[in-house]
XYZ file of C-alpha atoms in Angstrom:
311
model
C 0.000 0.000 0.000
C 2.956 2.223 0.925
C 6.451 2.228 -0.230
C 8.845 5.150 0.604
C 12.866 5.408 -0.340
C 15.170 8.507 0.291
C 12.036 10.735 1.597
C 12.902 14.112 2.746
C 11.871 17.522 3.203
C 13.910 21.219 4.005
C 12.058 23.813 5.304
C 14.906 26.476 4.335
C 18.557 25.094 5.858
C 16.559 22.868 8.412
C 15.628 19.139 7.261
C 12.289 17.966 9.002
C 12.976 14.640 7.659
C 15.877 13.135 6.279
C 16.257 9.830 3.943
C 12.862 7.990 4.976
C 12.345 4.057 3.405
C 9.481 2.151 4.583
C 6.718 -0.159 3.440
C 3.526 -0.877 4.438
C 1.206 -3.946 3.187
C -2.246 -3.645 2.744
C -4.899 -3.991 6.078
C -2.214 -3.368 8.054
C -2.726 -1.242 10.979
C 0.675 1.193 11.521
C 1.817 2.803 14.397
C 3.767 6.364 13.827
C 5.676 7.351 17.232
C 7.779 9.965 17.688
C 8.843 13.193 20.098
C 7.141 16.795 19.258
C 9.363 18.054 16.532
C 9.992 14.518 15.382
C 8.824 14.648 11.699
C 5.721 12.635 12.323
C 3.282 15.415 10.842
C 5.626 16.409 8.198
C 5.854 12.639 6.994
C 1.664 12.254 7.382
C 0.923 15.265 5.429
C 3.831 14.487 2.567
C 1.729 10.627 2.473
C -1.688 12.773 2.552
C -0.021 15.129 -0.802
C -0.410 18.189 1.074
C 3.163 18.718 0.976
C 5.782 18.031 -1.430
C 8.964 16.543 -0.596
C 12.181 17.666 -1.126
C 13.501 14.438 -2.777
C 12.623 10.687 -2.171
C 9.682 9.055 -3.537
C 6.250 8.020 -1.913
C 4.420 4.876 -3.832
C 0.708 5.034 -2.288
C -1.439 1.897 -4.137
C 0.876 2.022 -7.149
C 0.966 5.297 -7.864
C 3.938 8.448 -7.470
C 2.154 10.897 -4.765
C 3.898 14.003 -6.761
C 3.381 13.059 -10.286
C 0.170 11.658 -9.357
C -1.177 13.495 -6.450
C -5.091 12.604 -7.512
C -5.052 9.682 -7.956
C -3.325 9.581 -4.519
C -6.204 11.595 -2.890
C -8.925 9.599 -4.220
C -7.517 6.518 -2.333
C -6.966 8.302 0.807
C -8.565 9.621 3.661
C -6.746 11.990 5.792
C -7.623 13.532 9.260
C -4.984 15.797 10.047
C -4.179 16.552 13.751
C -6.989 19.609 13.974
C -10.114 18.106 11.927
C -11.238 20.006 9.187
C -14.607 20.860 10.285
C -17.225 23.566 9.095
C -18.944 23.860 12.452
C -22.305 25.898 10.689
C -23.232 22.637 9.202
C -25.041 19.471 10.522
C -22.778 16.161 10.832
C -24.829 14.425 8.127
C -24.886 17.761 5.894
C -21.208 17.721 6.061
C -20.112 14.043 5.406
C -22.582 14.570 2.282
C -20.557 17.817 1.004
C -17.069 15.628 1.848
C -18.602 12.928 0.047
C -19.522 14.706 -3.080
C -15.744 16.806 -2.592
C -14.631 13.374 -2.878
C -16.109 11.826 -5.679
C -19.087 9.572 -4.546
C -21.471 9.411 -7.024
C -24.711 11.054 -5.878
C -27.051 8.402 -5.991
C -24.511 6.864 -3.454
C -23.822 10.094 -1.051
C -26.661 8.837 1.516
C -25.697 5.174 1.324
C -22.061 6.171 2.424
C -22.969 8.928 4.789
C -24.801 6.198 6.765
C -22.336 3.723 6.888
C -19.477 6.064 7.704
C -21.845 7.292 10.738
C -22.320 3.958 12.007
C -18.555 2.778 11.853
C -17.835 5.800 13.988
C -21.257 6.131 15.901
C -22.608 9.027 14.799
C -25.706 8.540 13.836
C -27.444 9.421 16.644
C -26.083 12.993 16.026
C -26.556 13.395 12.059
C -28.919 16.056 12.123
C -26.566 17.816 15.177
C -24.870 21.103 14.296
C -20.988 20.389 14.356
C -20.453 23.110 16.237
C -22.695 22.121 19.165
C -20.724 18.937 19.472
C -18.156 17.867 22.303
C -14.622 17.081 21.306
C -15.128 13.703 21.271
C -17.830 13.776 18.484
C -15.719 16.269 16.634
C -13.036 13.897 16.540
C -15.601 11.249 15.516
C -16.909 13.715 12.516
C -13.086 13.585 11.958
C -12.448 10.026 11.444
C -15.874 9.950 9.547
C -15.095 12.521 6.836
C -11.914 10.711 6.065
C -13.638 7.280 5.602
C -16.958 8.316 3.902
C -15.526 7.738 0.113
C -14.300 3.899 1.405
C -10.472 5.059 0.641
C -7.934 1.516 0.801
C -5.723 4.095 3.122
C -6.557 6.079 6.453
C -3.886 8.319 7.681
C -4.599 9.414 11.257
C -2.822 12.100 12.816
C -3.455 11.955 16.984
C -7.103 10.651 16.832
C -7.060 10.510 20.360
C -5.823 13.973 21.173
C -7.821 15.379 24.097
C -10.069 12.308 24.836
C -11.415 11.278 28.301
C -10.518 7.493 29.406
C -13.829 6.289 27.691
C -13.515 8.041 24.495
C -10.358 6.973 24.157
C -11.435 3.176 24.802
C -13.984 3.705 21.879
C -11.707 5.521 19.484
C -9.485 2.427 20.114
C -12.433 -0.085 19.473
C -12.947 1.976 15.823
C -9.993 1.986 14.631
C -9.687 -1.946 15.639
C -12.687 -2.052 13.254
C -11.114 -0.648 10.382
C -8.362 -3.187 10.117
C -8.379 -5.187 7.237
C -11.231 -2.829 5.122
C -8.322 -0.074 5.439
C -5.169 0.263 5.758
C -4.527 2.286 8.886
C -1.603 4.817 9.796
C -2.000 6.390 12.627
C 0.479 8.930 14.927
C -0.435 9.269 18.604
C 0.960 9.985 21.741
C -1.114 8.203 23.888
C 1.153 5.537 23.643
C -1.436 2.157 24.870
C -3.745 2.721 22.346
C -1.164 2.056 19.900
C -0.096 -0.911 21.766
C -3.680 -2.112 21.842
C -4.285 -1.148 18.168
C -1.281 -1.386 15.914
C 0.683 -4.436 13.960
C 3.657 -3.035 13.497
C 5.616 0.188 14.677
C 7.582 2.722 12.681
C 9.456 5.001 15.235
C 11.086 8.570 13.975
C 13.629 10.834 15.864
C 15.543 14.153 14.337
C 13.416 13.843 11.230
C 14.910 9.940 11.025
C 13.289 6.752 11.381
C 15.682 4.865 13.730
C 12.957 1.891 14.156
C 10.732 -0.679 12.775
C 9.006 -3.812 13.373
C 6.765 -5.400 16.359
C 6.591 -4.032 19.138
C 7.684 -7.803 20.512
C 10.381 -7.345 18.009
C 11.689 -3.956 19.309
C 11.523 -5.148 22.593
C 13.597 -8.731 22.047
C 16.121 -6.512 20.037
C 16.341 -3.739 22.785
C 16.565 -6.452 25.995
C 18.869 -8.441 23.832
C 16.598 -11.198 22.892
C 13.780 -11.979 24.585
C 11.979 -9.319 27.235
C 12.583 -10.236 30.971
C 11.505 -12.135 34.082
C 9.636 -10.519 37.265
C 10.355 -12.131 40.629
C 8.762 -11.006 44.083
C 11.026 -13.130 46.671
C 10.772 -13.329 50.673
C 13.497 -12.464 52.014
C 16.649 -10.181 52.338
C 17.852 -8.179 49.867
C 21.235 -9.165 49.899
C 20.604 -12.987 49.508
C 17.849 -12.486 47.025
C 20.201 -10.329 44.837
C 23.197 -12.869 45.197
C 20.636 -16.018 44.551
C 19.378 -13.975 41.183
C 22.853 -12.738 40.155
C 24.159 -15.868 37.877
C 20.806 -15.835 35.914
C 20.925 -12.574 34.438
C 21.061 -8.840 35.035
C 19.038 -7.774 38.391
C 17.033 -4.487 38.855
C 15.117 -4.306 42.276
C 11.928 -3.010 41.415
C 10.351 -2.141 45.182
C 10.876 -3.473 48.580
C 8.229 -3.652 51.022
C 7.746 -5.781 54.228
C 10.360 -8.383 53.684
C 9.257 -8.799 49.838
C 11.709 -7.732 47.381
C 10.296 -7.032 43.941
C 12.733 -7.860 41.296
C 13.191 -7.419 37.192
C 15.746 -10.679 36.133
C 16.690 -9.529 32.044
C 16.690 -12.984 30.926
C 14.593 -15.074 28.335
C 11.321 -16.296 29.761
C 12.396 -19.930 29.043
C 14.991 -19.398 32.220
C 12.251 -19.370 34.310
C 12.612 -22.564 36.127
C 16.151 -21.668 36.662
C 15.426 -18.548 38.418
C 12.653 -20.628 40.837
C 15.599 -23.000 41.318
C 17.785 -20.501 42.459
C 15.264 -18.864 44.563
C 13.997 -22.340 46.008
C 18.138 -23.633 46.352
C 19.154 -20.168 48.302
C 16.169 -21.330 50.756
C 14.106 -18.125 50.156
C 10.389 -17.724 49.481
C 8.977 -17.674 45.923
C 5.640 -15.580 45.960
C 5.495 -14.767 42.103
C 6.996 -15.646 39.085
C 6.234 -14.051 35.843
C 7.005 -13.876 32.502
C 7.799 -9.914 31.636
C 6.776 -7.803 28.532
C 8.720 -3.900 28.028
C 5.636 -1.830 27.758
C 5.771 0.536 24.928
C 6.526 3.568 27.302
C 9.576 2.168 28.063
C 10.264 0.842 24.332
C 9.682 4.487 22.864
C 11.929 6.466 25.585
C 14.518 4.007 25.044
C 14.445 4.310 21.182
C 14.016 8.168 20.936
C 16.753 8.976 23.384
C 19.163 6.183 23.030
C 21.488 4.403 20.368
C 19.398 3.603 16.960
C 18.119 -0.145 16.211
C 16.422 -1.714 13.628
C 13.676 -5.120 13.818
C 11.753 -6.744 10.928
């Protein structure tokens, strides 16, 4: 759906992003991370042809986003990080002018409207004036105007931005629902709902991408092949530590009432070992379990330390 090679774009002397090459397949669902200043909006609206590039080349379903921009935009649907909403009109109004701006036929414009209202529950709301709405419906309009001509690519830039805990939940449960009927790009900085939502993750610093791949991927990579083991133990400190030491790498992760709470960075499959070592040093074993880096942890490590690379 998405090929890029040597993308880049100056603004003056200052390069937002520098020699970008990536692919995405189609129905995949793409995670863009990346600090403020990062590129990540510069890249999105490049994909979205609302910019041109310096140099590189952008392939979106076959076809050169500079020499053929329209074609481009007819298979895309874009919601930039401030939706492009006319708040004087009604929710259904407007999906019907974006509809038409887009190319539906018009014995079609009603047919679509509806559907794109009821992947991103708006229907109760279609006759609502946009203005009137809360932010979460806005955002909803959002998502909706980019999706109401069925394009084979969504670019989403911070669809979550300014959500309460259970909009966010059901912004997550759409764009779950448009895997495999789109293909989904999407930039955010709440980073769990692209945990929860995304396949694979592209990950940009200094206008560079310095990572890609699965999140389990990144993580195996970064913890040198396979995540990490957390241990809560009975007993003290010192003995716990020197029981744990010839399995792997020890971080104490709390302390509390003669429980020490440890991280072991060692393959899951060494579990058994570390219960034997526990067991042999007569300590206690309360819990055993196999660890996962979350994605917090993945991204700081990635945009502040040495560059890596997964497939």
């Amino acid at each position: 759906m998405i090929h890029v090679e040597g993308l880049t774009k100056y603004y003056g002397s200052h390069a937002a992003i520098r020699d970008l090459a990536f692919r995405i397949e189609r129905g995949e669902v793409i995670g863009f991370l990346g600090l403020n200043g990062a590129g990540k909006s510069t890249t999105l609206k490049i994909l979205g042809c609302v910019l041109l590039p310096t140099s590189g080349r952008v392939v979106i379903d076959g076809y050169d986003a500079v020499s053929h921009p329209h074609e481009v935009r007819q298979r895309i649907g874009f919601l930039p990080d401030t939706p492009p909403l006319y708040d004087e009109m009604e929710v259904g109004e407007f999906l019907a002018f974006v509809a038409r701006l887009r190319g539906v036929p018009s014995r079609e414009v009603s047919a679509r409207v509806a559907e794109a209202e009821e992947k991103t529950g708006l229907r109760e709301v279609d006759e609502v004036p946009i203005s009137s709405l809360s932010h979460g419906y806005r955002q909803r309009v959002g998502v909706a105007q980019a999706l109401v001509h069925r394009p084979a690519l969504l670019i989403l830039d911070e669809p979550s931005s300014g959500l309460d805990p259970r909009q966010i939940v059901e912004m997550r449960a759409l764009i779950r629902g448009l895997k495999g009927a789109h293909t989904v790009l999407v930039s955010s900085h709440i980073l769990s709902e692209i945990s929860h939502t995304c396949d694979r993750l592209l990950v940009i610093k200094d206008g560079e991408l310095v990572a890609q791949g699965t999140e389990e991927a990144l993580g195996q990579r970064l913890g040198g092949g396979g995540g990490f083991i957390e241990v809560e133990v009975r007993g003290e400190r010192e003995r716990v530590l020197a029981a744990l030491g010839g399995v792997g790498p020890v971080r104490v992760l709390g302390e509390a009432d003669g429980v020490v709470t440890l991280r072991v960075d060692a393959p899951a499959e060494l579990r058994p070992r570390v219960a034997q070592a526990v067991v042999g040093a007569g300590l206690e074993l309360l819990r055993l379990d196999r660890g996962a880096e979350r994605l917090e942890s993945l991204f700081l490590r990635l945009t502040q330390g040495p560059e890596v690379t997964a497939s």
